[in-house]
Amino acid sequence: MRKPARQRSRRPYRRSDAVRHRRNRRRPNYFLLFCIFVLVTTISGSITYALTTPRLNVAAVEIKGVRLADESTVEKSASRLIGENIILVRTGPAIESIRRLSEVECVKMGRKYPNKLWLRVWEREPAAVLASNGEYY
């Protein structure tokens, strides 16, 4: 007669009994991470410099095309922009204040880097002009 097969004792599976195998993970590319860090730092530094440097503040506004309109009113509206950063300057309010003059038909404004703005004014064609004491009506 045969002897019965010896049975192993069954104990519950514990995680600590398992053989640990190193997982096949991708390692982070530290060189790529470093390059991205340097790129982001350089871009943010450049933007900060451009927005805070006094070299990019508006120093002058060139005005062309004013003949019949009150030139001092146009200069006053445009001179409000002097001293502001040329990148951040909002030209819309100045254009609207000049466009409200009755003699003005169209106004365009642009930037001349690093520190100038240009302003071009087109006036309406008058049907009649009355000149008195050097002023036009």
CSV table of C-alpha atoms in Angstrom, one decimal:
chain,number,residue,atom,x,y,z
A,1,MET,CA,0.0,0.0,0.0
A,2,ARG,CA,1.0,3.5,-0.7
A,3,LYS,CA,1.6,6.2,1.7
A,4,PRO,CA,-0.7,9.2,1.3
A,5,ALA,CA,1.0,12.2,-0.2
A,6,ARG,CA,2.2,14.7,2.3
A,7,GLN,CA,0.1,17.8,2.3
A,8,ARG,CA,1.7,21.1,2.7
A,9,SER,CA,0.4,23.3,5.4
A,10,ARG,CA,-1.6,26.1,3.9
A,11,ARG,CA,-1.1,29.4,5.4
A,12,PRO,CA,-2.6,32.7,4.1
A,13,TYR,CA,-0.7,34.6,1.4
A,14,ARG,CA,1.1,37.5,2.9
A,15,ARG,CA,2.5,40.3,0.8
A,16,SER,CA,5.7,40.3,2.7
A,17,ASP,CA,6.4,36.8,1.4
A,18,ALA,CA,6.3,37.9,-2.2
A,19,VAL,CA,9.6,38.4,-4.0
A,20,ARG,CA,10.0,42.0,-4.8
A,21,HIS,CA,10.7,42.7,-8.4
A,22,ARG,CA,11.8,46.1,-9.7
A,23,ARG,CA,9.1,47.5,-11.8
A,24,ASN,CA,9.9,48.6,-15.3
A,25,ARG,CA,9.2,52.3,-14.8
A,26,ARG,CA,10.6,55.1,-16.9
A,27,ARG,CA,13.0,57.3,-15.1
A,28,PRO,CA,12.4,61.0,-15.3
A,29,ASN,CA,14.5,62.8,-17.8
A,30,TYR,CA,16.3,65.3,-15.5
A,31,PHE,CA,18.0,67.1,-18.4
A,32,LEU,CA,14.7,67.8,-20.1
A,33,LEU,CA,13.2,69.0,-16.8
A,34,PHE,CA,16.2,71.3,-16.2
A,35,CYS,CA,16.0,72.7,-19.8
A,36,ILE,CA,12.3,73.4,-19.3
A,37,PHE,CA,13.0,75.1,-15.9
A,38,VAL,CA,15.7,77.3,-17.5
A,39,LEU,CA,13.4,78.2,-20.4
A,40,VAL,CA,10.5,79.2,-18.2
A,41,THR,CA,12.8,81.2,-15.9
A,42,THR,CA,14.3,83.1,-18.9
A,43,ILE,CA,10.9,83.9,-20.4
A,44,SER,CA,9.4,85.1,-17.2
A,45,GLY,CA,12.5,87.2,-16.5
A,46,SER,CA,12.4,88.8,-19.9
A,47,ILE,CA,8.7,89.6,-19.6
A,48,THR,CA,9.3,91.1,-16.2
A,49,TYR,CA,12.1,93.2,-17.5
A,50,ALA,CA,10.1,94.4,-20.5
A,51,LEU,CA,7.2,95.5,-18.3
A,52,THR,CA,9.2,97.3,-15.7
A,53,THR,CA,12.2,98.9,-17.5
A,54,PRO,CA,12.1,102.7,-17.9
A,55,ARG,CA,13.7,102.3,-21.3
A,56,LEU,CA,10.3,101.2,-22.7
A,57,ASN,CA,8.4,104.2,-21.3
A,58,VAL,CA,6.8,106.5,-23.9
A,59,ALA,CA,9.0,109.5,-24.4
A,60,ALA,CA,7.3,111.3,-27.3
A,61,VAL,CA,4.2,111.2,-29.5
A,62,GLU,CA,4.6,112.2,-33.1
A,63,ILE,CA,1.4,113.9,-34.4
A,64,LYS,CA,0.7,114.3,-38.1
A,65,GLY,CA,-2.3,115.6,-40.1
A,66,VAL,CA,-3.7,118.2,-37.8
A,67,ARG,CA,-4.6,121.4,-39.8
A,68,LEU,CA,-8.1,122.6,-38.9
A,69,ALA,CA,-8.6,121.0,-35.5
A,70,ASP,CA,-7.3,122.5,-32.3
A,71,GLU,CA,-3.7,121.2,-32.2
A,72,SER,CA,-3.4,121.8,-28.4
A,73,THR,CA,-6.4,119.6,-27.7
A,74,VAL,CA,-4.9,116.8,-29.8
A,75,GLU,CA,-1.5,117.2,-28.1
A,76,LYS,CA,-3.1,117.2,-24.7
A,77,SER,CA,-4.9,114.0,-25.3
A,78,ALA,CA,-1.8,112.4,-26.7
A,79,SER,CA,0.6,113.6,-24.0
A,80,ARG,CA,-1.4,111.7,-21.4
A,81,LEU,CA,0.4,108.6,-22.6
A,82,ILE,CA,3.9,109.9,-22.0
A,83,GLY,CA,5.6,108.1,-19.2
A,84,GLU,CA,3.6,104.9,-19.5
A,85,ASN,CA,5.1,101.6,-20.6
A,86,ILE,CA,4.8,101.2,-24.4
A,87,ILE,CA,3.7,97.6,-24.2
A,88,LEU,CA,1.0,98.3,-21.6
A,89,VAL,CA,-0.2,101.7,-22.9
A,90,ARG,CA,-3.9,101.7,-23.8
A,91,THR,CA,-4.3,103.8,-26.9
A,92,GLY,CA,-8.1,103.5,-27.1
A,93,PRO,CA,-9.1,106.3,-24.7
A,94,ALA,CA,-6.7,108.8,-26.4
A,95,ILE,CA,-8.0,107.9,-29.8
A,96,GLU,CA,-11.6,108.3,-28.7
A,97,SER,CA,-11.0,111.7,-27.1
A,98,ILE,CA,-9.4,112.9,-30.4
A,99,ARG,CA,-12.1,111.3,-32.5
A,100,ARG,CA,-14.8,113.3,-30.6
A,101,LEU,CA,-13.5,116.6,-32.1
A,102,SER,CA,-15.9,117.7,-34.8
A,103,GLU,CA,-13.1,118.3,-37.4
A,104,VAL,CA,-11.6,114.9,-37.1
A,105,GLU,CA,-12.8,112.1,-39.4
A,106,CYS,CA,-10.4,109.3,-38.6
A,107,VAL,CA,-7.5,108.7,-36.1
A,108,LYS,CA,-4.9,105.9,-36.1
A,109,MET,CA,-2.2,105.4,-33.5
A,110,GLY,CA,0.8,103.0,-33.4
A,111,ARG,CA,4.0,102.2,-31.6
A,112,LYS,CA,7.6,103.0,-32.7
A,113,TYR,CA,9.8,100.9,-30.4
A,114,PRO,CA,11.5,101.4,-28.1
A,115,ASN,CA,9.8,104.6,-26.8
A,116,LYS,CA,7.7,106.5,-29.3
A,117,LEU,CA,4.1,106.6,-30.4
A,118,TRP,CA,2.8,108.0,-33.7
A,119,LEU,CA,-0.6,109.5,-34.2
A,120,ARG,CA,-2.1,110.2,-37.6
A,121,VAL,CA,-5.2,112.4,-37.9
A,122,TRP,CA,-7.5,112.7,-41.0
A,123,GLU,CA,-9.8,115.6,-40.9
A,124,ARG,CA,-13.1,116.2,-42.6
A,125,GLU,CA,-13.2,118.3,-45.8
A,126,PRO,CA,-14.7,121.6,-44.8
A,127,ALA,CA,-17.4,123.2,-46.9
A,128,ALA,CA,-16.2,126.6,-45.8
A,129,VAL,CA,-13.5,127.9,-43.6
A,130,LEU,CA,-13.5,131.2,-41.8
A,131,ALA,CA,-10.1,132.5,-40.7
A,132,SER,CA,-9.9,135.1,-38.0
A,133,ASN,CA,-6.9,136.2,-36.0
A,134,GLY,CA,-4.9,133.1,-37.1
A,135,GLU,CA,-7.7,130.7,-36.0
A,136,TYR,CA,-9.9,128.7,-38.3
A,137,TYR,CA,-13.7,128.3,-37.8
